[in-house]
Amino acid sequence: MEKNIPKSILITGGAGFIGSHVVRRFVAQYSNYKIVNLDALTYAGNLENLKDVQNTANYSFVKGDITDTDFINDLFSRNKFDGVIHLAAESHVDRSISDPLSFVRTNVLGTVNLLNASLELAKNNPNFLFYHISTDEVYGSLGEKGLFKENTPYNPNSPYSASKASSDHFVRAYGETYKLPYIISNCSNNYGPNQFPEKLIPLFIHNIIQNKPLPVYGDGNYTRDWLYVKDHAEAIDLVFHQGKKGETYNIGGFNEWKNIDLTRLLCRLMDKKLNRAEGTSEKLITFVKDRPGHDLRYAIDASKINKELGWEPSVTFEEGLEQTIDWYFENKDWLGHVTSGDYLEYYKKQYQE
Ligand code: NAD
Ligand code: DAU
């Protein structure tokens, strides 16, 4: 995608965690673009995430559901988007175990709706691009060794990853069958500001502040590869503008941590931040029943995006975690808003409080 030509871009899921960082980056970097953020504002979507860009001339917000076919077709026929960056999804593995159907609806049906509407636009615009944001979880689980590469076979284990794998297959199938120009990227675990406190890092920061238990699943010897969300947003910008159509890019942090080691690191950083004696937060660690179908290890080989597009993470894990912790302390209002109402019910059910 040529940067200097004005264009209209649809970003779905822009009020969520990663989406809000992508929207902010595009609004700031590309004043010649019209950025439309489409989001249903589920429990995970929050316009507070974007209050600094809401009055910017090149930005607009549309509330709507990607599973609503008529609404999507109407939106696409009124706006001749040149590109779609698709992030809207149900994103939490634990929720997918208790309610798989809503993951099929949003992640599969919603994606197919967007693909169908995109076909019309692509017919009249040879430069059109559908950029699908996906996850490394589609590859399943690694053993102690090895890395996920772009050609690693798909082997999803949770309803969440099965729904994302299915959406990836639909995107590729539309590329093959209807020649829809597309790119897919599969990224590892993100962390950073604005992440809903149901995922490991923000949940544990929240619980340490509140002196609540830190529920480590199983023995805690599960490994994830962590990437700072702003580095992911930069990668998405690069792939959108310089990626090759019809290709997949793996994006990761080169940063593997066992959950228990990460939890202990977080505890030490939080003790410092809260001026508590070292070891205080670690006492909150509670080993709980394991997640069913829990994938042992994820780790990305990001050498393709590194070699072809020159991308690499810019923030070390220590810097990223400190910035994240600072953000949650400076944004206690945000944390208060998102953890009121439905969240409390979810939390009680999840941890049988
Ligand atoms: P999130 O849950 O924080 O945000 C999802 C957003 O999508 C929310 O704003 C929500 O309101 C919106 N949404 C949900 N259902 C919708 C619907 N039916 N119609 C319109 N909008 C809807 O998710 P996230 O963590 O920011 O993830 C964004 C994308 O990146 C997802 O596709 C996810 O699979 C992928 N991803 C996430 C990670 C991660 O670590 N968080 C890693 C790799 C890939
Ligand atoms: O790998 C990319 C994926 O990372 C994304 O596609 C998903 O959208 C995102 O949610 C994330 O999935 P995970 O399941 O890896 O993230 P989560 O933060 O839920 O869990 C991280 C690890 O910590 C995992 O091994 C489960 C464990 N865990 C999680 C929670 C919430 C715990 O031990 N206790 C917890 O309370």
Tab-separated table of N, CA, C and O in Angstrom, residues 85-185:
chain	number	residue	atom	x	y	z
A	85	ILE	N	-8.242	-3.323	8.061
A	85	ILE	CA	-7.345	-3.983	9.020
A	85	ILE	C	-8.268	-4.583	10.075
A	85	ILE	O	-8.931	-3.862	10.824
A	86	HIS	N	-8.345	-5.903	10.088
A	86	HIS	CA	-9.407	-6.593	10.838
A	86	HIS	C	-8.871	-7.148	12.162
A	86	HIS	O	-8.170	-8.168	12.182
A	87	LEU	N	-9.250	-6.462	13.258
A	87	LEU	CA	-8.851	-6.936	14.597
A	87	LEU	C	-10.025	-7.368	15.453
A	87	LEU	O	-9.828	-8.014	16.486
A	88	ALA	N	-11.260	-6.976	15.082
A	88	ALA	CA	-12.413	-7.273	15.951
A	88	ALA	C	-12.501	-8.775	16.170
A	88	ALA	O	-12.457	-9.559	15.218
A	89	ALA	N	-12.628	-9.168	17.422
A	89	ALA	CA	-12.722	-10.597	17.742
A	89	ALA	C	-13.108	-10.767	19.189
A	89	ALA	O	-12.969	-9.857	19.994
A	90	GLU	N	-13.589	-11.957	19.510
A	90	GLU	CA	-13.595	-12.415	20.891
A	90	GLU	C	-12.190	-12.967	21.103
A	90	GLU	O	-11.729	-13.811	20.324
A	91	SER	N	-11.501	-12.515	22.172
A	91	SER	CA	-10.061	-12.778	22.229
A	91	SER	C	-9.587	-13.583	23.441
A	91	SER	O	-8.404	-13.880	23.538
A	92	HIS	N	-10.484	-13.936	24.358
A	92	HIS	CA	-9.990	-14.557	25.594
A	92	HIS	C	-10.258	-16.068	25.633
A	92	HIS	O	-11.409	-16.509	25.583
A	93	VAL	N	-9.190	-16.844	25.745
A	93	VAL	CA	-9.277	-18.313	25.694
A	93	VAL	C	-10.242	-18.862	26.754
A	93	VAL	O	-11.082	-19.724	26.458
A	94	ASP	N	-10.157	-18.362	27.986
A	94	ASP	CA	-11.028	-18.905	29.051
A	94	ASP	C	-12.505	-18.688	28.727
A	94	ASP	O	-13.341	-19.559	28.977
A	95	ARG	N	-12.832	-17.515	28.175
A	95	ARG	CA	-14.230	-17.264	27.799
A	95	ARG	C	-14.656	-18.204	26.680
A	95	ARG	O	-15.816	-18.613	26.601
A	96	SER	N	-13.716	-18.548	25.792
A	96	SER	CA	-14.091	-19.426	24.663
A	96	SER	C	-14.426	-20.829	25.153
A	96	SER	O	-15.164	-21.562	24.499
A	97	ILE	N	-13.874	-21.197	26.315
A	97	ILE	CA	-14.148	-22.539	26.857
A	97	ILE	C	-15.563	-22.579	27.427
A	97	ILE	O	-16.272	-23.569	27.297
A	98	SER	N	-16.016	-21.463	28.011
A	98	SER	CA	-17.380	-21.481	28.573
A	98	SER	C	-18.436	-21.064	27.552
A	98	SER	O	-19.606	-21.386	27.725
A	99	ASP	N	-18.043	-20.367	26.468
A	99	ASP	CA	-19.045	-19.923	25.494
A	99	ASP	C	-18.471	-19.961	24.064
A	99	ASP	O	-18.259	-18.924	23.443
A	100	PRO	N	-18.253	-21.186	23.531
A	100	PRO	CA	-17.602	-21.276	22.204
A	100	PRO	C	-18.396	-20.615	21.074
A	100	PRO	O	-17.812	-20.054	20.145
A	101	LEU	N	-19.738	-20.661	21.177
A	101	LEU	CA	-20.536	-20.174	20.039
A	101	LEU	C	-20.323	-18.697	19.742
A	101	LEU	O	-20.304	-18.284	18.584
A	102	SER	N	-20.157	-17.900	20.793
A	102	SER	CA	-19.984	-16.471	20.500
A	102	SER	C	-18.641	-16.241	19.797
A	102	SER	O	-18.477	-15.273	19.051
A	103	PHE	N	-17.686	-17.165	19.968
A	103	PHE	CA	-16.409	-17.055	19.248
A	103	PHE	C	-16.589	-17.438	17.788
A	103	PHE	O	-15.990	-16.841	16.900
A	104	VAL	N	-17.462	-18.429	17.545
A	104	VAL	CA	-17.741	-18.808	16.147
A	104	VAL	C	-18.445	-17.638	15.449
A	104	VAL	O	-18.104	-17.259	14.328
A	105	ARG	N	-19.409	-17.056	16.167
A	105	ARG	CA	-20.174	-15.952	15.556
A	105	ARG	C	-19.259	-14.802	15.154
A	105	ARG	O	-19.186	-14.418	13.989
A	106	THR	N	-18.545	-14.252	16.139
A	106	THR	CA	-17.745	-13.053	15.829
A	106	THR	C	-16.529	-13.390	14.970
A	106	THR	O	-16.282	-12.754	13.943
A	107	ASN	N	-15.776	-14.412	15.386
A	107	ASN	CA	-14.481	-14.625	14.738
A	107	ASN	C	-14.612	-15.289	13.367
A	107	ASN	O	-13.805	-15.011	12.475
A	108	VAL	N	-15.629	-16.130	13.195
A	108	VAL	CA	-15.768	-16.802	11.898
A	108	VAL	C	-16.798	-16.065	11.038
A	108	VAL	O	-16.472	-15.499	9.988
A	109	LEU	N	-18.048	-16.033	11.535
A	109	LEU	CA	-19.102	-15.395	10.739
A	109	LEU	C	-18.800	-13.915	10.483
A	109	LEU	O	-18.958	-13.414	9.357
A	110	GLY	N	-18.353	-13.229	11.518
A	110	GLY	CA	-18.030	-11.798	11.365
A	110	GLY	C	-16.958	-11.586	10.309
A	110	GLY	O	-17.056	-10.688	9.470
A	111	THR	N	-15.931	-12.438	10.334
A	111	THR	CA	-14.846	-12.296	9.345
A	111	THR	C	-15.374	-12.556	7.933
A	111	THR	O	-15.051	-11.822	6.982
A	112	VAL	N	-16.223	-13.574	7.789
A	112	VAL	CA	-16.738	-13.891	6.442
A	112	VAL	C	-17.623	-12.743	5.926
A	112	VAL	O	-17.582	-12.389	4.742
A	113	ASN	N	-18.393	-12.127	6.806
A	113	ASN	CA	-19.173	-10.949	6.402
A	113	ASN	C	-18.275	-9.860	5.829
A	113	ASN	O	-18.577	-9.257	4.796
A	114	LEU	N	-17.166	-9.604	6.530
A	114	LEU	CA	-16.237	-8.553	6.073
A	114	LEU	C	-15.590	-8.940	4.747
A	114	LEU	O	-15.388	-8.104	3.864
A	115	LEU	N	-15.285	-10.241	4.600
A	115	LEU	CA	-14.674	-10.706	3.344
A	115	LEU	C	-15.646	-10.522	2.181
A	115	LEU	O	-15.264	-10.034	1.102
A	116	ASN	N	-16.910	-10.889	2.407
A	116	ASN	CA	-17.907	-10.747	1.331
A	116	ASN	C	-18.051	-9.293	0.911
A	116	ASN	O	-18.066	-8.974	-0.275
A	117	ALA	N	-18.149	-8.408	1.896
A	117	ALA	CA	-18.314	-6.985	1.578
A	117	ALA	C	-17.060	-6.456	0.876
A	117	ALA	O	-17.141	-5.603	-0.014
A	118	SER	N	-15.891	-7.000	1.242
A	118	SER	CA	-14.626	-6.539	0.642
A	118	SER	C	-14.534	-6.925	-0.834
A	118	SER	O	-13.921	-6.206	-1.631
A	119	LEU	N	-15.150	-8.065	-1.204
A	119	LEU	CA	-15.079	-8.521	-2.607
A	119	LEU	C	-15.602	-7.449	-3.555
A	119	LEU	O	-15.021	-7.201	-4.614
A	120	GLU	N	-16.709	-6.802	-3.137
A	120	GLU	CA	-17.318	-5.756	-3.976
A	120	GLU	C	-16.334	-4.612	-4.203
A	120	GLU	O	-16.182	-4.102	-5.305
A	121	LEU	N	-15.663	-4.208	-3.114
A	121	LEU	CA	-14.737	-3.075	-3.220
A	121	LEU	C	-13.502	-3.449	-4.044
A	121	LEU	O	-12.999	-2.643	-4.832
A	122	ALA	N	-13.041	-4.698	-3.848
A	122	ALA	CA	-11.815	-5.128	-4.535
A	122	ALA	C	-12.029	-5.192	-6.059
A	122	ALA	O	-11.088	-4.994	-6.832
A	123	LYS	N	-13.305	-5.449	-6.464
A	123	LYS	CA	-13.606	-5.534	-7.908
A	123	LYS	C	-13.216	-4.244	-8.631
A	123	LYS	O	-12.762	-4.257	-9.763
A	124	ASN	N	-13.471	-3.112	-7.947
A	124	ASN	CA	-13.248	-1.815	-8.596
A	124	ASN	C	-11.968	-1.127	-8.158
A	124	ASN	O	-11.740	0.022	-8.488
A	125	ASN	N	-11.174	-1.816	-7.327
A	125	ASN	CA	-9.971	-1.168	-6.810
A	125	ASN	C	-8.835	-2.188	-6.739
A	125	ASN	O	-8.740	-2.968	-5.803
A	126	PRO	N	-7.930	-2.161	-7.728
A	126	PRO	CA	-6.855	-3.163	-7.767
A	126	PRO	C	-5.901	-3.036	-6.588
A	126	PRO	O	-5.129	-3.962	-6.301
A	127	ASN	N	-5.932	-1.891	-5.888
A	127	ASN	CA	-5.018	-1.712	-4.755
A	127	ASN	C	-5.632	-2.104	-3.419
A	127	ASN	O	-5.017	-1.923	-2.376
A	128	PHE	N	-6.879	-2.612	-3.452
A	128	PHE	CA	-7.561	-2.953	-2.193
A	128	PHE	C	-6.762	-4.026	-1.437
A	128	PHE	O	-6.169	-4.933	-2.019
A	129	LEU	N	-6.783	-3.923	-0.080
A	129	LEU	CA	-6.109	-4.942	0.745
A	129	LEU	C	-6.947	-5.290	1.974
A	129	LEU	O	-7.404	-4.392	2.702
A	130	PHE	N	-7.137	-6.586	2.198
A	130	PHE	CA	-7.762	-7.074	3.433
A	130	PHE	C	-6.633	-7.629	4.303
A	130	PHE	O	-6.001	-8.644	3.963
A	131	TYR	N	-6.381	-6.958	5.425
A	131	TYR	CA	-5.284	-7.380	6.316
A	131	TYR	C	-5.912	-7.980	7.580
A	131	TYR	O	-6.550	-7.284	8.357
A	132	HIS	N	-5.700	-9.273	7.761
A	132	HIS	CA	-6.319	-10.026	8.856
A	132	HIS	C	-5.314	-10.225	9.987
A	132	HIS	O	-4.224	-10.774	9.773
A	133	ILE	N	-5.695	-9.797	11.198
A	133	ILE	CA	-4.795	-9.908	12.360
A	133	ILE	C	-5.125	-11.196	13.101
A	133	ILE	O	-6.242	-11.359	13.605
A	134	SER	N	-4.155	-12.097	13.164
A	134	SER	CA	-4.412	-13.366	13.828
A	134	SER	C	-3.340	-13.677	14.877
A	134	SER	O	-2.537	-12.818	15.242
A	135	THR	N	-3.394	-14.903	15.347
A	135	THR	CA	-2.640	-15.278	16.546
A	135	THR	C	-1.732	-16.479	16.295
A	135	THR	O	-2.024	-17.299	15.416
A	136	ASP	N	-0.696	-16.610	17.120
A	136	ASP	CA	0.155	-17.796	17.014
A	136	ASP	C	-0.543	-19.043	17.560
A	136	ASP	O	-0.078	-20.165	17.345
A	137	GLU	N	-1.661	-18.854	18.280
A	137	GLU	CA	-2.344	-20.019	18.882
A	137	GLU	C	-2.908	-20.967	17.828
A	137	GLU	O	-3.226	-22.112	18.140
A	138	VAL	N	-3.034	-20.500	16.585
A	138	VAL	CA	-3.544	-21.379	15.525
A	138	VAL	C	-2.610	-22.563	15.293
A	138	VAL	O	-3.024	-23.613	14.815
A	139	TYR	N	-1.315	-22.408	15.638
A	139	TYR	CA	-0.341	-23.476	15.400
A	139	TYR	C	-0.384	-24.557	16.474
A	139	TYR	O	0.328	-25.558	16.372
A	140	GLY	N	-1.151	-24.325	17.547
A	140	GLY	CA	-1.216	-25.324	18.616
A	140	GLY	C	-0.089	-25.120	19.608
A	140	GLY	O	0.299	-23.983	19.870
A	141	SER	N	0.436	-26.237	20.124
A	141	SER	CA	1.422	-26.109	21.200
A	141	SER	C	2.779	-26.634	20.761
A	141	SER	O	2.872	-27.633	20.050
A	142	LEU	N	3.850	-25.969	21.215
A	142	LEU	CA	5.214	-26.470	21.009
A	142	LEU	C	5.619	-27.315	22.207
A	142	LEU	O	5.092	-27.122	23.311
A	143	GLY	N	6.586	-28.219	22.001
A	143	GLY	CA	7.222	-28.908	23.129
A	143	GLY	C	8.270	-27.971	23.721
A	143	GLY	O	8.200	-26.755	23.537
A	144	GLU	N	9.274	-28.556	24.375
A	144	GLU	CA	10.297	-27.716	25.017
A	144	GLU	C	11.122	-26.944	23.985
A	144	GLU	O	11.670	-25.889	24.281
A	145	LYS	N	11.231	-27.502	22.748
A	145	LYS	CA	12.103	-26.875	21.733
A	145	LYS	C	11.296	-26.468	20.504
A	145	LYS	O	10.171	-26.897	20.336
A	146	GLY	N	11.940	-25.683	19.613
A	146	GLY	CA	11.337	-25.335	18.331
A	146	GLY	C	10.597	-24.014	18.386
A	146	GLY	O	10.358	-23.458	19.455
A	147	LEU	N	10.280	-23.496	17.185
A	147	LEU	CA	9.603	-22.204	17.055
A	147	LEU	C	8.502	-22.329	16.011
A	147	LEU	O	8.616	-23.129	15.076
A	148	PHE	N	7.444	-21.524	16.136
A	148	PHE	CA	6.417	-21.480	15.088
A	148	PHE	C	6.963	-20.698	13.895
A	148	PHE	O	7.407	-19.558	14.033
A	149	LYS	N	6.895	-21.329	12.706
A	149	LYS	CA	7.252	-20.631	11.472
A	149	LYS	C	5.977	-20.421	10.665
A	149	LYS	O	4.954	-21.028	10.971
A	150	GLU	N	6.068	-19.627	9.597
A	150	GLU	CA	4.876	-19.335	8.797
A	150	GLU	C	4.287	-20.602	8.189
A	150	GLU	O	3.085	-20.661	7.924
A	151	ASN	N	5.129	-21.623	7.961
A	151	ASN	CA	4.590	-22.852	7.357
A	151	ASN	C	4.325	-23.965	8.379
A	151	ASN	O	4.102	-25.112	7.999
A	152	THR	N	4.352	-23.649	9.666
A	152	THR	CA	3.990	-24.646	10.678
A	152	THR	C	2.519	-25.032	10.469
A	152	THR	O	1.672	-24.136	10.325
A	153	PRO	N	2.203	-26.337	10.439
A	153	PRO	CA	0.796	-26.719	10.214
A	153	PRO	C	-0.122	-26.214	11.333
A	153	PRO	O	0.296	-26.147	12.485
A	154	TYR	N	-1.339	-25.887	10.945
A	154	TYR	CA	-2.318	-25.431	11.942
A	154	TYR	C	-2.766	-26.612	12.810
A	154	TYR	O	-2.991	-27.713	12.300
A	155	ASN	N	-2.917	-26.360	14.116
A	155	ASN	CA	-3.308	-27.434	15.032
A	155	ASN	C	-3.951	-26.824	16.288
A	155	ASN	O	-3.456	-27.010	17.399
A	156	PRO	N	-5.053	-26.059	16.099
A	156	PRO	CA	-5.594	-25.303	17.236
A	156	PRO	C	-6.201	-26.211	18.300
A	156	PRO	O	-6.800	-27.225	17.979
A	157	ASN	N	-6.053	-25.816	19.567
A	157	ASN	CA	-6.519	-26.660	20.671
A	157	ASN	C	-7.660	-26.082	21.488
A	157	ASN	O	-8.287	-26.812	22.253
A	158	SER	N	-7.905	-24.782	21.402
A	158	SER	CA	-9.002	-24.191	22.191
A	158	SER	C	-10.085	-23.706	21.230
A	158	SER	O	-9.811	-23.481	20.040
A	159	PRO	N	-11.317	-23.524	21.718
A	159	PRO	CA	-12.347	-22.962	20.833
A	159	PRO	C	-11.914	-21.601	20.274
A	159	PRO	O	-12.184	-21.289	19.115
A	160	TYR	N	-11.199	-20.802	21.081
A	160	TYR	CA	-10.700	-19.510	20.570
A	160	TYR	C	-9.772	-19.736	19.379
A	160	TYR	O	-9.975	-19.163	18.306
A	161	SER	N	-8.749	-20.597	19.575
A	161	SER	CA	-7.770	-20.741	18.489
A	161	SER	C	-8.393	-21.453	17.286
A	161	SER	O	-8.028	-21.165	16.140
A	162	ALA	N	-9.385	-22.343	17.542
A	162	ALA	CA	-10.068	-22.994	16.413
A	162	ALA	C	-10.843	-21.951	15.599
A	162	ALA	O	-10.867	-21.998	14.366
A	163	SER	N	-11.449	-20.990	16.297
A	163	SER	CA	-12.214	-19.960	15.564
A	163	SER	C	-11.277	-19.030	14.794
A	163	SER	O	-11.564	-18.625	13.677
A	164	LYS	N	-10.115	-18.726	15.382
A	164	LYS	CA	-9.167	-17.858	14.669
A	164	LYS	C	-8.558	-18.625	13.481
A	164	LYS	O	-8.370	-18.053	12.405
A	165	ALA	N	-8.256	-19.919	13.686
A	165	ALA	CA	-7.708	-20.719	12.584
A	165	ALA	C	-8.714	-20.759	11.435
A	165	ALA	O	-8.365	-20.585	10.264
A	166	SER	N	-9.993	-20.935	11.800
A	166	SER	CA	-11.021	-20.978	10.772
A	166	SER	C	-11.079	-19.655	10.010
A	166	SER	O	-11.162	-19.631	8.775
A	167	SER	N	-11.000	-18.551	10.738
A	167	SER	CA	-11.059	-17.248	10.052
A	167	SER	C	-9.841	-17.083	9.142
A	167	SER	O	-9.968	-16.578	8.017
A	168	ASP	N	-8.666	-17.533	9.585
A	168	ASP	CA	-7.471	-17.452	8.712
A	168	ASP	C	-7.708	-18.260	7.428
A	168	ASP	O	-7.368	-17.816	6.321
A	169	HIS	N	-8.286	-19.463	7.589
A	169	HIS	CA	-8.536	-20.307	6.405
A	169	HIS	C	-9.506	-19.631	5.438
A	169	HIS	O	-9.336	-19.700	4.222
A	170	PHE	N	-10.535	-18.972	6.004
A	170	PHE	CA	-11.477	-18.264	5.113
A	170	PHE	C	-10.776	-17.138	4.347
A	170	PHE	O	-11.024	-16.938	3.154
A	171	VAL	N	-9.899	-16.413	5.041
A	171	VAL	CA	-9.211	-15.307	4.362
A	171	VAL	C	-8.384	-15.864	3.196
A	171	VAL	O	-8.465	-15.379	2.059
A	172	ARG	N	-7.613	-16.909	3.480
A	172	ARG	CA	-6.792	-17.520	2.423
A	172	ARG	C	-7.662	-18.064	1.292
A	172	ARG	O	-7.344	-17.920	0.109
A	173	ALA	N	-8.783	-18.698	1.683
A	173	ALA	CA	-9.679	-19.284	0.668
A	173	ALA	C	-10.265	-18.186	-0.235
A	173	ALA	O	-10.410	-18.388	-1.446
A	174	TYR	N	-10.593	-17.024	0.338
A	174	TYR	CA	-11.103	-15.921	-0.489
A	174	TYR	C	-10.010	-15.406	-1.427
A	174	TYR	O	-10.283	-14.966	-2.540
A	175	GLY	N	-8.762	-15.478	-0.957
A	175	GLY	CA	-7.637	-15.102	-1.825
A	175	GLY	C	-7.520	-16.044	-3.002
A	175	GLY	O	-7.375	-15.622	-4.158
A	176	GLU	N	-7.607	-17.341	-2.737
A	176	GLU	CA	-7.477	-18.345	-3.801
A	176	GLU	C	-8.692	-18.338	-4.724
A	176	GLU	O	-8.569	-18.326	-5.944
A	177	THR	N	-9.887	-18.367	-4.110
A	177	THR	CA	-11.103	-18.576	-4.898
A	177	THR	C	-11.542	-17.317	-5.648
A	177	THR	O	-11.888	-17.375	-6.826
A	178	TYR	N	-11.533	-16.194	-4.936
A	178	TYR	CA	-12.069	-14.950	-5.537
A	178	TYR	C	-10.980	-13.930	-5.852
A	178	TYR	O	-11.270	-12.817	-6.257
A	179	LYS	N	-9.729	-14.305	-5.579
A	179	LYS	CA	-8.575	-13.412	-5.822
A	179	LYS	C	-8.644	-12.148	-4.976
A	179	LYS	O	-8.214	-11.071	-5.397
A	180	LEU	N	-9.203	-12.254	-3.784
A	180	LEU	CA	-9.217	-11.099	-2.880
A	180	LEU	C	-7.787	-10.862	-2.368
A	180	LEU	O	-7.179	-11.766	-1.797
A	181	PRO	N	-7.249	-9.654	-2.559
A	181	PRO	CA	-5.895	-9.382	-2.055
A	181	PRO	C	-5.881	-9.324	-0.524
A	181	PRO	O	-6.638	-8.562	0.068
A	182	TYR	N	-5.042	-10.151	0.071
A	182	TYR	CA	-5.033	-10.224	1.534
A	182	TYR	C	-3.618	-10.401	2.051
A	182	TYR	O	-2.710	-10.797	1.317
A	183	ILE	N	-3.454	-10.093	3.356
A	183	ILE	CA	-2.256	-10.474	4.116
A	183	ILE	C	-2.753	-10.951	5.476
A	183	ILE	O	-3.754	-10.438	5.991
A	184	ILE	N	-2.056	-11.938	6.063
A	184	ILE	CA	-2.377	-12.380	7.427
A	184	ILE	C	-1.114	-12.234	8.268
A	184	ILE	O	-0.014	-12.530	7.782
A	185	SER	N	-1.272	-11.756	9.510
A	185	SER	CA	-0.130	-11.888	10.434
A	185	SER	C	-0.585	-12.614	11.685
A	185	SER	O	-1.716	-12.470	12.135
